[in-house]
Amino acid sequence: MESQIVDTRGLACPMPVINTKKVLDSIRDGSVTAIVDNDAAKENILALARSLHCEVDVQQKKDEFYIQITKKETCLGSEELETRNTVILVSSSEMGRGSDELGAILMKSFMFTVFESEAPPQCMLFINSGVYLTCENSPVLEHLMNLQNRGVEMLSCGTCLDYFKIKERLCVGHVTNMYTILEKINKADKVFSLS
C-alpha cells in the first residue's frame, strides 16, 4: 500500500486540490496525506475525497491540517468519470460581479482549473466582452491555447469581435456566428455559463 505526502502549504486556491488530485490519480491503492494551512483548502480537499468515495481522516497540528485520504480500488478514479459533451459559455472577460480586479483573478484561476481538469469541455464559446479573453494580451491566453491543444474547440462571436474592433487580434480558436453558438448549446449535454 503506497503512502505519499503532498505539501500544499502557502499555495493559493485551486492548487491544493489540483496537486492532491494529481497524486491521488497516480496511485491505485494507498494513502495520500495533504498538508494545508487554511480552512478553505481543507474543506476543498475533503470535498474532493468525498466525491471520489475515499476514506478521510483529518488531524490538526497547530495552524495546519493533515488530511489523510485512503484510496482503495473501490474509490472512483478520474478514468471512471463520465465524459460528456460539455460547453462553457463565457460572456465576460471577468468572472462574477463587483470588483473587476477580483473578477479577472477568478477568471484566470477558473481557466487554469479547466485546463488541469481530467474532463475538459468539448467547446468554449466566447460572446460579448468574453471575446477579449481569446485575443492578444489576454491574461488567460496561455490556458486557452493549452486547452485548444487538448482538443477543446474555441469559438468567438464575430459580431462581438467586430463591435469591440478586435477581430484582427484573435489569437486562439475561430470566429463564429450566433447560429453556430446556438447549435453548440442545443447539442450539448451540459452548458455552463460564465458572466
mmCIF file of C-alpha atoms in Angstrom:
data_model
loop_
_atom_site.group_PDB
_atom_site.id
_atom_site.type_symbol
_atom_site.label_atom_id
_atom_site.label_comp_id
_atom_site.label_asym_id
_atom_site.label_seq_id
_atom_site.Cartn_x
_atom_site.Cartn_y
_atom_site.Cartn_z
ATOM 1 C CA MET A 1 0.000 0.000 0.000
ATOM 2 C CA GLU A 2 1.537 3.279 -1.160
ATOM 3 C CA SER A 3 1.777 6.348 1.043
ATOM 4 C CA GLN A 4 2.575 9.817 -0.279
ATOM 5 C CA ILE A 5 2.637 13.340 1.151
ATOM 6 C CA VAL A 6 1.504 16.467 -0.691
ATOM 7 C CA ASP A 7 2.627 19.687 0.959
ATOM 8 C CA THR A 8 0.312 22.448 -0.239
ATOM 9 C CA ARG A 9 1.019 24.986 2.484
ATOM 10 C CA GLY A 10 1.132 28.534 1.148
ATOM 11 C CA LEU A 11 -0.495 27.665 -2.181
ATOM 12 C CA ALA A 12 -3.441 29.689 -3.450
ATOM 13 C CA CYS A 13 -6.735 28.149 -4.485
ATOM 14 C CA PRO A 14 -7.162 25.895 -6.506
ATOM 15 C CA MET A 15 -3.603 24.496 -6.309
ATOM 16 C CA PRO A 16 -4.038 22.442 -3.082
ATOM 17 C CA VAL A 17 -6.899 20.476 -4.678
ATOM 18 C CA ILE A 18 -5.190 20.156 -8.064
ATOM 19 C CA ASN A 19 -1.914 18.929 -6.556
ATOM 20 C CA THR A 20 -3.704 16.481 -4.257
ATOM 21 C CA LYS A 21 -5.820 15.151 -7.135
ATOM 22 C CA LYS A 22 -2.729 14.578 -9.293
ATOM 23 C CA VAL A 23 -1.112 12.457 -6.584
ATOM 24 C CA LEU A 24 -4.366 10.562 -5.923
ATOM 25 C CA ASP A 25 -4.649 9.812 -9.633
ATOM 26 C CA SER A 26 -1.101 8.433 -9.670
ATOM 27 C CA ILE A 27 -1.833 5.693 -7.108
ATOM 28 C CA ARG A 28 -4.209 2.755 -7.301
ATOM 29 C CA ASP A 29 -4.289 1.612 -3.702
ATOM 30 C CA GLY A 30 -2.780 3.588 -0.831
ATOM 31 C CA SER A 31 -2.933 6.851 1.026
ATOM 32 C CA VAL A 32 -2.134 10.466 0.350
ATOM 33 C CA THR A 33 -1.613 12.956 3.153
ATOM 34 C CA ALA A 34 -2.270 16.537 2.085
ATOM 35 C CA ILE A 35 -0.853 19.225 4.353
ATOM 36 C CA VAL A 36 -2.752 22.535 4.227
ATOM 37 C CA ASP A 37 -2.587 25.754 6.207
ATOM 38 C CA ASN A 38 -6.123 27.120 5.866
ATOM 39 C CA ASP A 39 -9.744 26.047 6.311
ATOM 40 C CA ALA A 40 -10.740 26.693 2.696
ATOM 41 C CA ALA A 41 -8.071 24.339 1.332
ATOM 42 C CA LYS A 42 -9.016 21.733 3.956
ATOM 43 C CA GLU A 43 -12.712 21.881 3.015
ATOM 44 C CA ASN A 44 -11.947 21.750 -0.719
ATOM 45 C CA ILE A 45 -9.729 18.678 -0.330
ATOM 46 C CA LEU A 46 -12.335 16.999 1.887
ATOM 47 C CA ALA A 47 -14.952 17.646 -0.808
ATOM 48 C CA LEU A 48 -12.632 16.100 -3.412
ATOM 49 C CA ALA A 49 -12.071 12.991 -1.266
ATOM 50 C CA ARG A 50 -15.804 12.607 -0.636
ATOM 51 C CA SER A 51 -16.593 12.959 -4.336
ATOM 52 C CA LEU A 52 -14.174 10.092 -5.035
ATOM 53 C CA HIS A 53 -15.681 7.993 -2.191
ATOM 54 C CA CYS A 54 -12.333 7.709 -0.396
ATOM 55 C CA GLU A 55 -11.824 7.357 3.354
ATOM 56 C CA VAL A 56 -10.612 10.535 5.063
ATOM 57 C CA ASP A 57 -9.003 11.364 8.392
ATOM 58 C CA VAL A 58 -8.144 14.942 9.415
ATOM 59 C CA GLN A 59 -5.716 15.927 12.136
ATOM 60 C CA GLN A 60 -4.969 19.491 13.168
ATOM 61 C CA LYS A 61 -1.463 20.361 14.329
ATOM 62 C CA LYS A 62 -1.225 24.000 15.373
ATOM 63 C CA ASP A 63 -2.420 26.042 12.356
ATOM 64 C CA GLU A 64 -2.053 23.197 9.867
ATOM 65 C CA PHE A 65 -4.290 20.334 8.801
ATOM 66 C CA TYR A 66 -3.038 16.889 7.831
ATOM 67 C CA ILE A 67 -5.652 15.250 5.639
ATOM 68 C CA GLN A 68 -5.061 11.547 5.095
ATOM 69 C CA ILE A 69 -7.010 10.222 2.135
ATOM 70 C CA THR A 70 -7.103 6.446 1.754
ATOM 71 C CA LYS A 71 -7.738 5.279 -1.772
ATOM 72 C CA LYS A 72 -8.825 1.720 -2.367
ATOM 73 C CA GLU A 73 -9.830 0.025 -5.573
ATOM 74 C CA THR A 74 -13.458 0.811 -4.700
ATOM 75 C CA CYS A 75 -12.773 4.561 -4.886
ATOM 76 C CA LEU A 76 -13.695 6.338 -8.068
ATOM 77 C CA GLY A 77 -10.792 7.263 -10.284
ATOM 78 C CA SER A 78 -10.742 10.035 -12.828
ATOM 79 C CA GLU A 79 -10.633 7.397 -15.567
ATOM 80 C CA GLU A 80 -14.161 6.457 -14.497
ATOM 81 C CA LEU A 81 -15.529 9.965 -14.849
ATOM 82 C CA GLU A 82 -18.264 10.136 -17.432
ATOM 83 C CA THR A 83 -17.288 12.103 -20.497
ATOM 84 C CA ARG A 84 -19.975 14.435 -21.719
ATOM 85 C CA ASN A 85 -20.425 16.980 -24.426
ATOM 86 C CA THR A 86 -19.953 19.973 -22.143
ATOM 87 C CA VAL A 87 -19.945 23.560 -23.384
ATOM 88 C CA ILE A 88 -18.747 26.595 -21.440
ATOM 89 C CA LEU A 89 -20.317 29.912 -22.484
ATOM 90 C CA VAL A 90 -18.110 32.861 -21.485
ATOM 91 C CA SER A 91 -19.907 36.211 -21.742
ATOM 92 C CA SER A 92 -17.479 38.434 -19.836
ATOM 93 C CA SER A 93 -13.750 38.939 -19.509
ATOM 94 C CA GLU A 94 -14.166 38.813 -15.713
ATOM 95 C CA MET A 95 -15.893 36.255 -13.531
ATOM 96 C CA GLY A 96 -18.702 37.479 -11.305
ATOM 97 C CA ARG A 97 -19.802 40.968 -10.389
ATOM 98 C CA GLY A 98 -18.350 43.552 -8.035
ATOM 99 C CA SER A 99 -14.614 44.032 -8.328
ATOM 100 C CA ASP A 100 -13.213 43.858 -11.880
ATOM 101 C CA GLU A 101 -9.767 43.137 -10.449
ATOM 102 C CA LEU A 102 -11.060 40.187 -8.418
ATOM 103 C CA GLY A 103 -13.140 39.041 -11.398
ATOM 104 C CA ALA A 104 -10.001 38.900 -13.572
ATOM 105 C CA ILE A 105 -8.177 36.872 -10.900
ATOM 106 C CA LEU A 106 -11.119 34.465 -10.626
ATOM 107 C CA MET A 107 -11.331 34.053 -14.408
ATOM 108 C CA LYS A 108 -7.621 33.243 -14.631
ATOM 109 C CA SER A 109 -7.948 30.709 -11.812
ATOM 110 C CA PHE A 110 -11.031 29.172 -13.446
ATOM 111 C CA MET A 111 -9.342 28.777 -16.846
ATOM 112 C CA PHE A 112 -6.289 27.191 -15.229
ATOM 113 C CA THR A 113 -8.551 24.786 -13.340
ATOM 114 C CA VAL A 114 -10.430 23.877 -16.530
ATOM 115 C CA PHE A 115 -7.082 23.116 -18.190
ATOM 116 C CA GLU A 116 -5.996 20.950 -15.247
ATOM 117 C CA SER A 117 -9.293 19.038 -15.105
ATOM 118 C CA GLU A 118 -9.491 15.425 -16.221
ATOM 119 C CA ALA A 119 -12.550 16.067 -18.377
ATOM 120 C CA PRO A 120 -12.260 19.423 -20.146
ATOM 121 C CA PRO A 121 -15.257 20.758 -22.073
ATOM 122 C CA GLN A 122 -15.793 19.889 -25.721
ATOM 123 C CA CYS A 123 -16.245 23.521 -26.649
ATOM 124 C CA MET A 124 -15.865 27.019 -25.214
ATOM 125 C CA LEU A 125 -17.990 29.831 -26.636
ATOM 126 C CA PHE A 126 -16.966 33.469 -26.136
ATOM 127 C CA ILE A 127 -19.506 36.271 -26.514
ATOM 128 C CA ASN A 128 -19.770 39.943 -25.511
ATOM 129 C CA SER A 129 -16.650 41.074 -23.595
ATOM 130 C CA GLY A 130 -15.672 37.418 -23.163
ATOM 131 C CA VAL A 131 -14.096 37.634 -26.638
ATOM 132 C CA TYR A 132 -11.282 39.721 -25.142
ATOM 133 C CA LEU A 133 -10.043 36.519 -23.491
ATOM 134 C CA THR A 134 -9.293 34.952 -26.886
ATOM 135 C CA CYS A 135 -7.315 37.924 -28.180
ATOM 136 C CA GLU A 136 -3.722 39.089 -27.784
ATOM 137 C CA ASN A 137 -2.739 40.401 -24.342
ATOM 138 C CA SER A 138 -5.364 38.201 -22.673
ATOM 139 C CA PRO A 139 -4.354 37.111 -19.158
ATOM 140 C CA VAL A 140 -5.733 33.617 -19.886
ATOM 141 C CA LEU A 141 -4.453 33.188 -23.437
ATOM 142 C CA GLU A 142 -1.879 30.553 -22.466
ATOM 143 C CA HIS A 143 -4.537 28.450 -20.682
ATOM 144 C CA LEU A 144 -6.890 28.723 -23.664
ATOM 145 C CA MET A 145 -4.137 27.732 -26.110
ATOM 146 C CA ASN A 146 -3.292 24.736 -23.928
ATOM 147 C CA LEU A 147 -6.971 23.745 -23.850
ATOM 148 C CA GLN A 148 -7.172 24.088 -27.626
ATOM 149 C CA ASN A 149 -4.109 21.833 -27.909
ATOM 150 C CA ARG A 150 -6.019 19.265 -25.820
ATOM 151 C CA GLY A 151 -8.827 19.333 -28.385
ATOM 152 C CA VAL A 152 -11.210 21.892 -26.879
ATOM 153 C CA GLU A 153 -12.956 23.857 -29.629
ATOM 154 C CA MET A 154 -12.708 27.642 -29.091
ATOM 155 C CA LEU A 155 -15.274 29.836 -30.836
ATOM 156 C CA SER A 156 -15.573 33.628 -30.577
ATOM 157 C CA CYS A 157 -18.623 35.600 -31.691
ATOM 158 C CA GLY A 158 -17.777 37.531 -34.872
ATOM 159 C CA THR A 159 -20.322 40.276 -34.152
ATOM 160 C CA CYS A 160 -18.746 40.802 -30.720
ATOM 161 C CA LEU A 161 -15.200 40.897 -32.130
ATOM 162 C CA ASP A 162 -16.370 43.463 -34.715
ATOM 163 C CA TYR A 163 -18.201 45.535 -32.105
ATOM 164 C CA PHE A 164 -15.065 45.833 -29.956
ATOM 165 C CA LYS A 165 -12.893 46.237 -33.111
ATOM 166 C CA ILE A 166 -10.583 43.381 -32.081
ATOM 167 C CA LYS A 167 -11.207 40.711 -34.738
ATOM 168 C CA GLU A 168 -7.664 41.088 -36.100
ATOM 169 C CA ARG A 169 -6.284 40.423 -32.582
ATOM 170 C CA LEU A 170 -7.899 36.962 -32.253
ATOM 171 C CA CYS A 171 -5.173 34.509 -31.157
ATOM 172 C CA VAL A 172 -6.971 31.298 -30.237
ATOM 173 C CA GLY A 173 -9.861 29.472 -31.853
ATOM 174 C CA HIS A 174 -12.074 30.646 -34.674
ATOM 175 C CA VAL A 175 -14.658 33.298 -35.439
ATOM 176 C CA THR A 176 -18.226 32.029 -35.359
ATOM 177 C CA ASN A 177 -21.820 33.251 -35.623
ATOM 178 C CA MET A 178 -24.914 33.099 -33.429
ATOM 179 C CA TYR A 179 -26.385 30.186 -35.407
ATOM 180 C CA THR A 180 -23.357 28.003 -34.620
ATOM 181 C CA ILE A 181 -23.320 29.182 -30.995
ATOM 182 C CA LEU A 182 -26.975 28.155 -30.599
ATOM 183 C CA GLU A 183 -26.301 24.854 -32.353
ATOM 184 C CA LYS A 184 -23.420 24.046 -29.952
ATOM 185 C CA ILE A 185 -25.593 24.922 -26.936
ATOM 186 C CA ASN A 186 -28.525 22.816 -28.191
ATOM 187 C CA LYS A 187 -26.340 19.756 -28.850
ATOM 188 C CA ALA A 188 -24.520 19.950 -25.510
ATOM 189 C CA ASP A 189 -25.301 17.553 -22.672
ATOM 190 C CA LYS A 190 -24.384 20.295 -20.221
ATOM 191 C CA VAL A 191 -23.830 24.061 -20.598
ATOM 192 C CA PHE A 192 -22.035 26.223 -18.032
ATOM 193 C CA SER A 193 -22.496 29.956 -18.384
ATOM 194 C CA LEU A 194 -19.882 32.355 -17.004
ATOM 195 C CA SER A 195 -20.552 36.063 -16.730
#
